[in-house]
PDB file of C-alpha atoms in Angstrom:
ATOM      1  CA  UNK A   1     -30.067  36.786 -14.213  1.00 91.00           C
ATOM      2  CA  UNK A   2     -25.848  37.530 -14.306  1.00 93.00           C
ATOM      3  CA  UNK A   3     -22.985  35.481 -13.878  1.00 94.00           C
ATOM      4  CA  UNK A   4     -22.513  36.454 -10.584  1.00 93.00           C
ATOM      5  CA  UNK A   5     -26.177  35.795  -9.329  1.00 93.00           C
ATOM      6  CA  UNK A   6     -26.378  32.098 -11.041  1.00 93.00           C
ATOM      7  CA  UNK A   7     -22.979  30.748 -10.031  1.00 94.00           C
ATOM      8  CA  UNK A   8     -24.715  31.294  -5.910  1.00 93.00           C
ATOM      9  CA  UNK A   9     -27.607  30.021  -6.448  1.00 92.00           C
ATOM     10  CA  UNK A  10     -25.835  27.361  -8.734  1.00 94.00           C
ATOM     11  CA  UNK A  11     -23.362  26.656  -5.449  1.00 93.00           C
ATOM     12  CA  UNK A  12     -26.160  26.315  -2.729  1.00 91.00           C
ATOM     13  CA  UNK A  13     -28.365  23.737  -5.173  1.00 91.00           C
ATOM     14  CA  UNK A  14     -24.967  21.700  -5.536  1.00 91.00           C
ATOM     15  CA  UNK A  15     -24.831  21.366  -1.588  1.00 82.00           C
ATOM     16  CA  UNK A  16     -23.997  17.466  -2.295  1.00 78.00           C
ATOM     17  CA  UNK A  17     -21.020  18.049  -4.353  1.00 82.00           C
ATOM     18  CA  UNK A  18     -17.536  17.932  -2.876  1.00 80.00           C
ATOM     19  CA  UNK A  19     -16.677  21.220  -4.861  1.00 86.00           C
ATOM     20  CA  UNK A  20     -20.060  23.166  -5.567  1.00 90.00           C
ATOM     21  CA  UNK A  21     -18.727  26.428  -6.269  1.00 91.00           C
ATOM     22  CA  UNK A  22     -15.893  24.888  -8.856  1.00 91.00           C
ATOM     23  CA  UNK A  23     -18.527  22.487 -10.752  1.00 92.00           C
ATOM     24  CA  UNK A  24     -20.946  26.368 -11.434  1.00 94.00           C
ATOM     25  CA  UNK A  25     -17.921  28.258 -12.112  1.00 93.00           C
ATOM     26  CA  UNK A  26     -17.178  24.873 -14.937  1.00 93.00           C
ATOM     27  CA  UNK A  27     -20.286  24.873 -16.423  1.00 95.00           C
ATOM     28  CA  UNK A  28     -21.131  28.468 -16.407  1.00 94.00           C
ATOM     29  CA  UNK A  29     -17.988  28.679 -18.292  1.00 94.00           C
ATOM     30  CA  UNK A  30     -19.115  25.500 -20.429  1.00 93.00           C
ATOM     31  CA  UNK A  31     -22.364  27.085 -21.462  1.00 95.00           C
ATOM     32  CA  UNK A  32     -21.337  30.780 -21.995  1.00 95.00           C
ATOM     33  CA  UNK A  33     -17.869  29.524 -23.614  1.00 92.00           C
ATOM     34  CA  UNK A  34     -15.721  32.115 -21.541  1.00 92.00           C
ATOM     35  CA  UNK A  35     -12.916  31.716 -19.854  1.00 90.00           C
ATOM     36  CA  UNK A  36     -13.037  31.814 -15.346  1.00 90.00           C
ATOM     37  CA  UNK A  37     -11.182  35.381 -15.409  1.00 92.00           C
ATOM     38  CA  UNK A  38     -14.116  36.672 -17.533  1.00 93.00           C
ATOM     39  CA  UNK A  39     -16.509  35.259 -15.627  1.00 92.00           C
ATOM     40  CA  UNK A  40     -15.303  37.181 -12.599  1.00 90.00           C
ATOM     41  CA  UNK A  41     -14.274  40.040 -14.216  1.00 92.00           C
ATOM     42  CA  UNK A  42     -17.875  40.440 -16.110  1.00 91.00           C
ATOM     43  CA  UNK A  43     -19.812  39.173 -13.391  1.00 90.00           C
ATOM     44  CA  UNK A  44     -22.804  41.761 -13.711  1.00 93.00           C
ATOM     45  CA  UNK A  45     -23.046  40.084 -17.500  1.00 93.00           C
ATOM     46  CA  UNK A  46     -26.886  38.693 -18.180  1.00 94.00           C
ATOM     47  CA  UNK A  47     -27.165  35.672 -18.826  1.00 95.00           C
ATOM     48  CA  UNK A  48     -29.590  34.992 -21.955  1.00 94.00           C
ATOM     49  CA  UNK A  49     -32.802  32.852 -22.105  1.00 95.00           C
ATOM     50  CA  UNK A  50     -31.161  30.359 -24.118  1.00 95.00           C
ATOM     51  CA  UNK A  51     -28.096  30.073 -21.819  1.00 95.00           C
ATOM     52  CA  UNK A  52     -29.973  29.504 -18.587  1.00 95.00           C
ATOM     53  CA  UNK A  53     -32.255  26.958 -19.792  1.00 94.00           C
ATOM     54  CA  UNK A  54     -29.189  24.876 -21.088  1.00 94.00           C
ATOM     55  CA  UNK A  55     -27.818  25.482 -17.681  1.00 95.00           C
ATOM     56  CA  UNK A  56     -30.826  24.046 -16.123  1.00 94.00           C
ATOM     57  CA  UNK A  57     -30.329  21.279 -17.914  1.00 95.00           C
ATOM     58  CA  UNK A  58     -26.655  20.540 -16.848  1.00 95.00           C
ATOM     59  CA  UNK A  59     -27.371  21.604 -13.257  1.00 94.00           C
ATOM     60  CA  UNK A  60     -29.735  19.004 -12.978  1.00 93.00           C
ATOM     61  CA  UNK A  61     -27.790  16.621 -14.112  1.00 93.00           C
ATOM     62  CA  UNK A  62     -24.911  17.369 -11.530  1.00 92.00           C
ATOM     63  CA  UNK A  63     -27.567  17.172  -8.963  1.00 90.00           C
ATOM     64  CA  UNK A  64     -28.185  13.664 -10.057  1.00 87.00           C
ATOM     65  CA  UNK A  65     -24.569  13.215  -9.243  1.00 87.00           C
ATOM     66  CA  UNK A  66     -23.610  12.784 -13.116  1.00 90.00           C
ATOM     67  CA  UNK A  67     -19.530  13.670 -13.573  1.00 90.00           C
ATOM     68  CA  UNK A  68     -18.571  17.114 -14.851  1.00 90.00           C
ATOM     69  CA  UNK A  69     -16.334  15.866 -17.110  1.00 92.00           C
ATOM     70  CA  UNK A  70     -19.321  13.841 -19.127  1.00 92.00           C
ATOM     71  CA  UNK A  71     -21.488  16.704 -18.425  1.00 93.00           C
ATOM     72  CA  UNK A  72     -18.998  18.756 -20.428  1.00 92.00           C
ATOM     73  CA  UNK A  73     -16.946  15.998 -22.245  1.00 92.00           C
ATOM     74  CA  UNK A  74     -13.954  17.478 -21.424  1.00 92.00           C
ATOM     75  CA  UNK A  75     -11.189  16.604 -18.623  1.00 92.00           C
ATOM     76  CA  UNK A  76      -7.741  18.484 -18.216  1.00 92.00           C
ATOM     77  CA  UNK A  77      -4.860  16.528 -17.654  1.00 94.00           C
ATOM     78  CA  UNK A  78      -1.049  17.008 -16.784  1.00 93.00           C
ATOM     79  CA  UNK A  79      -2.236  20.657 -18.573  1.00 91.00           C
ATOM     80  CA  UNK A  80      -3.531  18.988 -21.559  1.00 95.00           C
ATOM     81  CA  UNK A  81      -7.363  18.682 -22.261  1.00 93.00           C
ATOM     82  CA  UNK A  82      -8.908  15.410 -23.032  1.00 95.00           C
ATOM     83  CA  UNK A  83     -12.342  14.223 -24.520  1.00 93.00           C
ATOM     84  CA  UNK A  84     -14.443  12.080 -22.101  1.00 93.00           C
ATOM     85  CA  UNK A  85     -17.198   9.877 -22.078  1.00 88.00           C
ATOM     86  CA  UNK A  86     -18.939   7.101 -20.454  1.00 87.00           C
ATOM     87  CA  UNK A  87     -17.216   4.886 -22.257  1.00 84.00           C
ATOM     88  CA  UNK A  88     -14.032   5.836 -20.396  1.00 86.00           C
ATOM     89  CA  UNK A  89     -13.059   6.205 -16.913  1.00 86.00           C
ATOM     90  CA  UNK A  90     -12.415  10.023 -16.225  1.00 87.00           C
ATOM     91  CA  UNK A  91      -8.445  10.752 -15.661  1.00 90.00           C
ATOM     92  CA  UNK A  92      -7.756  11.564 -11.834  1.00 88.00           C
ATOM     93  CA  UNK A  93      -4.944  13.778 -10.129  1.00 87.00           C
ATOM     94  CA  UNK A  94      -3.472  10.562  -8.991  1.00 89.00           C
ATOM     95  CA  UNK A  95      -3.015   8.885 -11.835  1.00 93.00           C
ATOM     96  CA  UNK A  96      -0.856  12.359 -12.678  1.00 94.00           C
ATOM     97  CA  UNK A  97       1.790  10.805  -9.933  1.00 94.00           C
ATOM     98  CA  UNK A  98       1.803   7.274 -12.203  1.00 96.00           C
ATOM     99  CA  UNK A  99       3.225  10.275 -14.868  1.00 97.00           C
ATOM    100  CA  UNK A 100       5.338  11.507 -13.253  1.00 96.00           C
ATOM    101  CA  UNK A 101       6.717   8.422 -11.343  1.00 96.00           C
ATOM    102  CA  UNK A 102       7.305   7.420 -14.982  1.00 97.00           C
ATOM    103  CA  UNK A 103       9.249   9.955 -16.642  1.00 98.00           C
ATOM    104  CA  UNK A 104      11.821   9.622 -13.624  1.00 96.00           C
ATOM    105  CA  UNK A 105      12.229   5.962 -14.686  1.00 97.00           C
ATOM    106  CA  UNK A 106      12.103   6.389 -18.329  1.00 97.00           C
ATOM    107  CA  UNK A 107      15.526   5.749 -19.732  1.00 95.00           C
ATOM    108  CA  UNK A 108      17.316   8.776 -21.180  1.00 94.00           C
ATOM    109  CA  UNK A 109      17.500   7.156 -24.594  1.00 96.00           C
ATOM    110  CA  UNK A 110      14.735   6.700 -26.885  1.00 97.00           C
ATOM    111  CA  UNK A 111      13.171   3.582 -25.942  1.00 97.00           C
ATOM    112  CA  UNK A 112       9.446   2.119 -26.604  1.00 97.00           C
ATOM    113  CA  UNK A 113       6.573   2.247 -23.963  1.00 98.00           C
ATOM    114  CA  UNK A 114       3.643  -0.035 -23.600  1.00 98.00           C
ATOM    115  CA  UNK A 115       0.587   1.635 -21.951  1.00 98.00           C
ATOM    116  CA  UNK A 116      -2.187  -1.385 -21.103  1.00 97.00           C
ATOM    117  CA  UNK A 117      -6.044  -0.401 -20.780  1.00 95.00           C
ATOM    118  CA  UNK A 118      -5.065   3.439 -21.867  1.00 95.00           C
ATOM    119  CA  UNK A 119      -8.498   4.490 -21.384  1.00 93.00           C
ATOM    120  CA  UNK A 120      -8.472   7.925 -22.981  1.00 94.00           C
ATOM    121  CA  UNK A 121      -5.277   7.837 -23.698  1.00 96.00           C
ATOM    122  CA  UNK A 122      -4.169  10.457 -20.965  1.00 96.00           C
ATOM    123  CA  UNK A 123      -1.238   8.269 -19.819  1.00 97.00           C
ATOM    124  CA  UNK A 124       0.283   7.788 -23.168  1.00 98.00           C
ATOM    125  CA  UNK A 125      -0.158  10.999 -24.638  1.00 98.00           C
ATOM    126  CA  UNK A 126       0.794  12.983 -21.593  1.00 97.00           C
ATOM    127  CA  UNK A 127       3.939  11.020 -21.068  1.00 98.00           C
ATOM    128  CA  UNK A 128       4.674  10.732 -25.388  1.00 98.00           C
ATOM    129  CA  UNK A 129       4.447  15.134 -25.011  1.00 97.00           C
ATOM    130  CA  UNK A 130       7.394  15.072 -22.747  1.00 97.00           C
ATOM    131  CA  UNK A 131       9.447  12.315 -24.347  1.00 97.00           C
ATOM    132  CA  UNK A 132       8.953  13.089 -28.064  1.00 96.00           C
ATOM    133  CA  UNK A 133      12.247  10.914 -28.576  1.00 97.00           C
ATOM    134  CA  UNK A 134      10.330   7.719 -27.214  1.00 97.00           C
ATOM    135  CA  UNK A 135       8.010   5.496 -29.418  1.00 97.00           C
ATOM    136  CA  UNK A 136       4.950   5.068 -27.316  1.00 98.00           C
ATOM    137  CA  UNK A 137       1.986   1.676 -27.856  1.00 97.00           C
ATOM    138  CA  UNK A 138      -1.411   2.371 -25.870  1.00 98.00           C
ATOM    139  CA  UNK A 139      -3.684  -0.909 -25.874  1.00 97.00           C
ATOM    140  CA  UNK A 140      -7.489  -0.727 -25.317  1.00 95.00           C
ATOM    141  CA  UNK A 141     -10.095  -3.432 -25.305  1.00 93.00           C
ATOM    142  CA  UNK A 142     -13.120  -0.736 -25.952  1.00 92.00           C
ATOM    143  CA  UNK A 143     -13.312   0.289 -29.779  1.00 93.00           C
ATOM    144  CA  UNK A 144     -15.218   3.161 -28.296  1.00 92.00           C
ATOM    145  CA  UNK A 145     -12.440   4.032 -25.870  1.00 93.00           C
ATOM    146  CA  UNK A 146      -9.849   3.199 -28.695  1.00 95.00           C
ATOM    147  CA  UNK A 147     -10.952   5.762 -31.093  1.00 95.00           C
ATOM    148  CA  UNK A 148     -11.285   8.643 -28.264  1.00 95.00           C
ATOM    149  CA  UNK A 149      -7.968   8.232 -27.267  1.00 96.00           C
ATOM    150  CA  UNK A 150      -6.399   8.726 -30.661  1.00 97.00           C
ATOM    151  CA  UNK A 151      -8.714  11.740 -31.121  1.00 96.00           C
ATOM    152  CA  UNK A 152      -7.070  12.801 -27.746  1.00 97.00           C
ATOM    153  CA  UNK A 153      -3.509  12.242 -29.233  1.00 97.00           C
ATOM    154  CA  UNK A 154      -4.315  14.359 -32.373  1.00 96.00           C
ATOM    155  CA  UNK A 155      -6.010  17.308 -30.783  1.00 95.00           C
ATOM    156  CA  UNK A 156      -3.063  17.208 -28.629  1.00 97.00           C
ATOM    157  CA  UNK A 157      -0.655  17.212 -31.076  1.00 96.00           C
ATOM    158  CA  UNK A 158       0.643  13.511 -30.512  1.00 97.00           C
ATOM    159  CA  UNK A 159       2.204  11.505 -33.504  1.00 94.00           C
ATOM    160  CA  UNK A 160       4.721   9.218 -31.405  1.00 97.00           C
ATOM    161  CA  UNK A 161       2.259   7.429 -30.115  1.00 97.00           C
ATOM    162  CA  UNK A 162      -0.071   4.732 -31.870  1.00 93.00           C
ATOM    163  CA  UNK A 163      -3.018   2.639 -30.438  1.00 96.00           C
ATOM    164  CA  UNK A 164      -4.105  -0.970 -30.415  1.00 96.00           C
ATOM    165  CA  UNK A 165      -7.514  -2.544 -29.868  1.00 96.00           C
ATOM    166  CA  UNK A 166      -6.817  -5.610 -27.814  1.00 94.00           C
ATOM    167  CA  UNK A 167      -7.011  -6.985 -24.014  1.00 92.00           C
ATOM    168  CA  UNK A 168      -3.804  -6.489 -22.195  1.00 91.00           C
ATOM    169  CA  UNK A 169      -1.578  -8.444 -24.306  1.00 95.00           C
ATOM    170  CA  UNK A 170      -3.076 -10.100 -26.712  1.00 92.00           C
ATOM    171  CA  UNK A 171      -2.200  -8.091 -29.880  1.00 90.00           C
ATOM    172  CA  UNK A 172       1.306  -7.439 -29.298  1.00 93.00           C
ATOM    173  CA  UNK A 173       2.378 -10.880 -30.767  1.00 87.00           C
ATOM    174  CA  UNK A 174       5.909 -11.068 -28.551  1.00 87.00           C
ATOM    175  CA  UNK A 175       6.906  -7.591 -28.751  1.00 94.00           C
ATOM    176  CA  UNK A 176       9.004  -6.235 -25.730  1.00 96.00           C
ATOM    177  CA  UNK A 177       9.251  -2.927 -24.068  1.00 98.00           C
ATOM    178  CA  UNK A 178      11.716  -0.593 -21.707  1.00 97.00           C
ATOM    179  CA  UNK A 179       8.719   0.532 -19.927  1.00 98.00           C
ATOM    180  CA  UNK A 180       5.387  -1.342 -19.368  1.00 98.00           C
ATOM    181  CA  UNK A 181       2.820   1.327 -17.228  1.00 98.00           C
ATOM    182  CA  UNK A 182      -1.245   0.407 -16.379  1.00 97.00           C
ATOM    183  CA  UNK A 183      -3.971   1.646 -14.964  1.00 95.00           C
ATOM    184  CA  UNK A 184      -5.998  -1.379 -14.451  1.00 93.00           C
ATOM    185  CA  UNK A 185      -9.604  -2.304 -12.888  1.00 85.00           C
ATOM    186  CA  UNK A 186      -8.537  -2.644  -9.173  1.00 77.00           C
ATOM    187  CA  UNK A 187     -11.870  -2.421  -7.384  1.00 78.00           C
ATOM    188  CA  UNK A 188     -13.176  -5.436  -5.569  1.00 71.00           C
ATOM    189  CA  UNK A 189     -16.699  -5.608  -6.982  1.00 73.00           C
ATOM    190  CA  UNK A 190     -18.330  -5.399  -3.482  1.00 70.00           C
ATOM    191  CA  UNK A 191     -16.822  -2.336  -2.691  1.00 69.00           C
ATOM    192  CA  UNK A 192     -19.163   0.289  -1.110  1.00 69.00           C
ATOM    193  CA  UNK A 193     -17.771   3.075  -3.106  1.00 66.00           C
ATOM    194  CA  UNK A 194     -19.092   1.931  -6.395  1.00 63.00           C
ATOM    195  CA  UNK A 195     -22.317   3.142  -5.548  1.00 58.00           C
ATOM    196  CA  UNK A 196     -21.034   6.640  -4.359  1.00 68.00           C
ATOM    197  CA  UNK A 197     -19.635   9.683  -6.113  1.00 68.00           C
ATOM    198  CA  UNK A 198     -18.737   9.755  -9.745  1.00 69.00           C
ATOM    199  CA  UNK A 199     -17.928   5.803  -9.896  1.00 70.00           C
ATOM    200  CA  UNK A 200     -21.329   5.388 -10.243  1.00 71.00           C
ATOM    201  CA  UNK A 201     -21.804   7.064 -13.826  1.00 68.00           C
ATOM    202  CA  UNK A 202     -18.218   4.810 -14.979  1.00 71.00           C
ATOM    203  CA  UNK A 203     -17.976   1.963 -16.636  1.00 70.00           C
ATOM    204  CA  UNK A 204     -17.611  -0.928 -14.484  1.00 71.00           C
ATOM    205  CA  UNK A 205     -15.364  -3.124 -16.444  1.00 69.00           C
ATOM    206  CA  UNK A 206     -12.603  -0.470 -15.987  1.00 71.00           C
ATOM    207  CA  UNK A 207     -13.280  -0.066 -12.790  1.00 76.00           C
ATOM    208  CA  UNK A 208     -13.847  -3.758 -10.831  1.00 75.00           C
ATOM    209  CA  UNK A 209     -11.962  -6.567 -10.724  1.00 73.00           C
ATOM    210  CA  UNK A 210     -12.013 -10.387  -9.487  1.00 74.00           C
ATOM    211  CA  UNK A 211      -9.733 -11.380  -6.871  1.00 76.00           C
ATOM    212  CA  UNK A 212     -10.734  -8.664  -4.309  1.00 82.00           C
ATOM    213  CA  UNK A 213      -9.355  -6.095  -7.450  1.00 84.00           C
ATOM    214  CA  UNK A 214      -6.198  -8.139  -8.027  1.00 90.00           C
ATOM    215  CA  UNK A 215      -7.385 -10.232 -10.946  1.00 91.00           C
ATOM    216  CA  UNK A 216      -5.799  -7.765 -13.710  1.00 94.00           C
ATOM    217  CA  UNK A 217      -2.848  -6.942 -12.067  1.00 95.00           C
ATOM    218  CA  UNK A 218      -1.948 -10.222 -11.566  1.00 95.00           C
ATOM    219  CA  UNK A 219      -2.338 -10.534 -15.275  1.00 96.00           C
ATOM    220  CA  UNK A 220      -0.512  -7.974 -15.712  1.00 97.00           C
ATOM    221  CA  UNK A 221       2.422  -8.389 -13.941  1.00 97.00           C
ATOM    222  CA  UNK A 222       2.892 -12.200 -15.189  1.00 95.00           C
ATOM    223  CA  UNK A 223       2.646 -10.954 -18.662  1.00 96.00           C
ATOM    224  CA  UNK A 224       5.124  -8.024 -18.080  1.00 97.00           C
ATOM    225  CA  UNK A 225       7.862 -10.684 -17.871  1.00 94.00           C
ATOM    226  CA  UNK A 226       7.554 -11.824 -21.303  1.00 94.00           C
ATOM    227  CA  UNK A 227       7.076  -8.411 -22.590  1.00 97.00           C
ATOM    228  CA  UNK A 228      10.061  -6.277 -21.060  1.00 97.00           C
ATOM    229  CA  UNK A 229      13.225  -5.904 -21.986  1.00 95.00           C
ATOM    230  CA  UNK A 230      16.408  -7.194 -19.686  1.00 93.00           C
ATOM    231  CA  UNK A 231      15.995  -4.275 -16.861  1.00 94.00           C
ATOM    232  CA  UNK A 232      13.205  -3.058 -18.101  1.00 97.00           C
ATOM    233  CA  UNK A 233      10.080  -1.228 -15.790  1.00 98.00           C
ATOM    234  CA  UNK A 234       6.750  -1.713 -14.905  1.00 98.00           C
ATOM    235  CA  UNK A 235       4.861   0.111 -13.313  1.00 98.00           C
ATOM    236  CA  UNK A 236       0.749  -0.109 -12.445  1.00 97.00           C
ATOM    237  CA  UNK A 237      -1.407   2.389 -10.289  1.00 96.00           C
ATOM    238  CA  UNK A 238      -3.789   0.044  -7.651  1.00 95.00           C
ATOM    239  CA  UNK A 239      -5.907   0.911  -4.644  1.00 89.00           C
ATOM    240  CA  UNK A 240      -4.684   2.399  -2.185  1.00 90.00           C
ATOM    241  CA  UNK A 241      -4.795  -0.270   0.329  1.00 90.00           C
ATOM    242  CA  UNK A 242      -2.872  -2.622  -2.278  1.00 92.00           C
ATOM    243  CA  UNK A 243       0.227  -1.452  -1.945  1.00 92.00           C
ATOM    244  CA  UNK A 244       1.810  -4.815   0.248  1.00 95.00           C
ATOM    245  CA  UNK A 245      -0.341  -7.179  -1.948  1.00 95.00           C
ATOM    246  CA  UNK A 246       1.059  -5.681  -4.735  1.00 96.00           C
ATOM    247  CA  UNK A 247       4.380  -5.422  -3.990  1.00 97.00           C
ATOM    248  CA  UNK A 248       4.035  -9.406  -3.009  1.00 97.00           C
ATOM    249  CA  UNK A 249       3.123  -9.945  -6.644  1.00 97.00           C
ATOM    250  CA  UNK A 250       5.946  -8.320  -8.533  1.00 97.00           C
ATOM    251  CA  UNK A 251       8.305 -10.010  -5.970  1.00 96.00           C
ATOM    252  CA  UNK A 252       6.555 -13.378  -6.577  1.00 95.00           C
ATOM    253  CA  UNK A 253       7.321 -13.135 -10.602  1.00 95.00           C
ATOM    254  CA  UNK A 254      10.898 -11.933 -10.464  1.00 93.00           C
ATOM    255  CA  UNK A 255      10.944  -8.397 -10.376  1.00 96.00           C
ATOM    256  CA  UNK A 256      13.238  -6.224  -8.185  1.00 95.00           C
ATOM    257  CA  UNK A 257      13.975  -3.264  -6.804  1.00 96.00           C
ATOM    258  CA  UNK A 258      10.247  -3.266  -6.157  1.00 97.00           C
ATOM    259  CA  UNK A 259       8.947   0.083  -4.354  1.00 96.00           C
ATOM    260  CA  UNK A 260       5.341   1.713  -4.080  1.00 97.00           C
ATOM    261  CA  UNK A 261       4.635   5.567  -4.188  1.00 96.00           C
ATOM    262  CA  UNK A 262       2.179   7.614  -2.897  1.00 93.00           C
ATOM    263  CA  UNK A 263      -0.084   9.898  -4.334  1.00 90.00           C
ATOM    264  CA  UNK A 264      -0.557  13.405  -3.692  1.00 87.00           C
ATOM    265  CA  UNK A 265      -2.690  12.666  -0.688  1.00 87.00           C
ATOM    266  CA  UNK A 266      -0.240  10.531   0.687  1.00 91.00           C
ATOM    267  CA  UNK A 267      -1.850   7.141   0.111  1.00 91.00           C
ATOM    268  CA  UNK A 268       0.183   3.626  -1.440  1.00 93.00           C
ATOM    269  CA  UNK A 269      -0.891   4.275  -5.333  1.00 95.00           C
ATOM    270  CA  UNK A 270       1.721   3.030  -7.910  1.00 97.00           C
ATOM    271  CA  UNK A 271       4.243   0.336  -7.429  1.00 97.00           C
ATOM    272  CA  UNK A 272       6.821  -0.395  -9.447  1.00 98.00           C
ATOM    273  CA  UNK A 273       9.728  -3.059 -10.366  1.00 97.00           C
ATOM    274  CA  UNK A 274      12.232  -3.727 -12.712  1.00 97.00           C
ATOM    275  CA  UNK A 275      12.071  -6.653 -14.558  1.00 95.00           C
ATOM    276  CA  UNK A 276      15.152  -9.353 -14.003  1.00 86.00           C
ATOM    277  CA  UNK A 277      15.225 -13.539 -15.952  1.00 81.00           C
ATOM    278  CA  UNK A 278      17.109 -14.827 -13.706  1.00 74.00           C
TER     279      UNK A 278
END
């Protein structure tokens, strides 16, 4: 069998998935180790025995509705590639716009940045590439998580940037930040979309949260104030029907100039406020 006849019978057994054709065209490339422009280019290529039964496998997996990214273990982000695994939640397009959002705010001196629940690290390390200047702390409550992400930073090419196991603020003993940015668990654990889609393969404790999602936010935002600098931001991604709620929480513990963003899709996704004592 070649490239070319696999990746369509690949697509129309994938009929479920929201991008059949991309997933083959990823883990054809995953299996044969060649790039999408050869795989098009050398299309009339045969696949060997060994290769299609180690597709098999990973087909059926995404059938079962099991993530690319853990299928492969790999995830790009903001151009940089990033190890995955269930241990983690998978980084998202959106959470590119909490970047972003981010490096406008930054200061334009070197300052120090406190990422909370860093996950893989893809928020840290992809903001620490374009500040190199700026000393950046990533906390994570997984040991599991904790050692992916600094495997992240060094395959990436990261040394401004250090990691702490801890929950939220815990291990940070009074430190204080320009910039505070989170990703938090912001799901209300009777959402319907936990049992749809790749949620279902991620782990829940990065994912739900008490308070109809609010629970860690809240948390967050009241320990923000005793870990930010005079002026500085925050700045935390939530659902995207939290974007008043939100807002009402920053506003509640002092913070100003409060504003949410949308994401790419146009939906509320990050909010952020500076911090002001009064």
């Amino acid at each position: 069998m070649t490239y070319l006849e696999w990746l369509k019978q690949a697509s129309l057994s994938l009929n479920e998935s929201e991008s059949p054709k991309r997933d083959a065209e990823i883990l054809l490339g995953f299996v044969t180790n060649k790039t999408r422009t050869f795989l098009m280019a050398f299309c009339e290529t045969e696949l060997t025995q060994q290769e299609l039964d180690l597709l098999d496998t990973y087909l059926k997996r995404r059938q079962e509705g099991e993530p690319i990214a853990y299928i492969t273990g790999m995830k790009e982000f903001w151009s940089l590639k990033f190890q995955v695994s269930p241990s983690t939640l998978i980084p998202r397009p959106d959470t590119e716009k909490l970047v972003e959002i981010a490096l406008e705010y930054l200061p334009k001196v070197p300052c120090e940045v406190l990422d909370l629940g860093t996950g893989t690290g893809a928020i840290t390390i992809a903001m620490a590439t374009e500040r190199q200047d700026c000393l950046f702390t990533a906390v994570e409550k997984s040991e599991q998580a904790l050692h992916l992400a600094q495997n992240n930073a060094k395959h990436n090419g990261v040394n401004n940037a250090y990691f702490l196991l801890g929950n939220w603020y815990k291990s940070l003993k009074g430190r204080k930040f320009s910039m505070i940015v989170s990703n938090p668990p912001y799901i209300d654990e009777n959402d319907i979309h936990l049992s749809q889609g790749d949620v279902r393969f991620e782990p829940r404790s990065a994912l739900v949260a008490d308070d109809q999602g609010l629970a860690d936010i809240k948390l967050i935002v009241e320990g923000a104030t005793k870990h930010l600098n005079q002026y500085g931001w925050l700045l935390i991604e939530h659902g995207w029907q939290q974007g008043e709620d939100v807002r009402t929480i920053f506003k509640q513990n002092n913070f100003q100039l409060v504003e949410t963003h949308t994401d790419y899709s146009g939906n509320d996704r990050v909010t952020v406020g500076r911090w002001f004592k009064p």
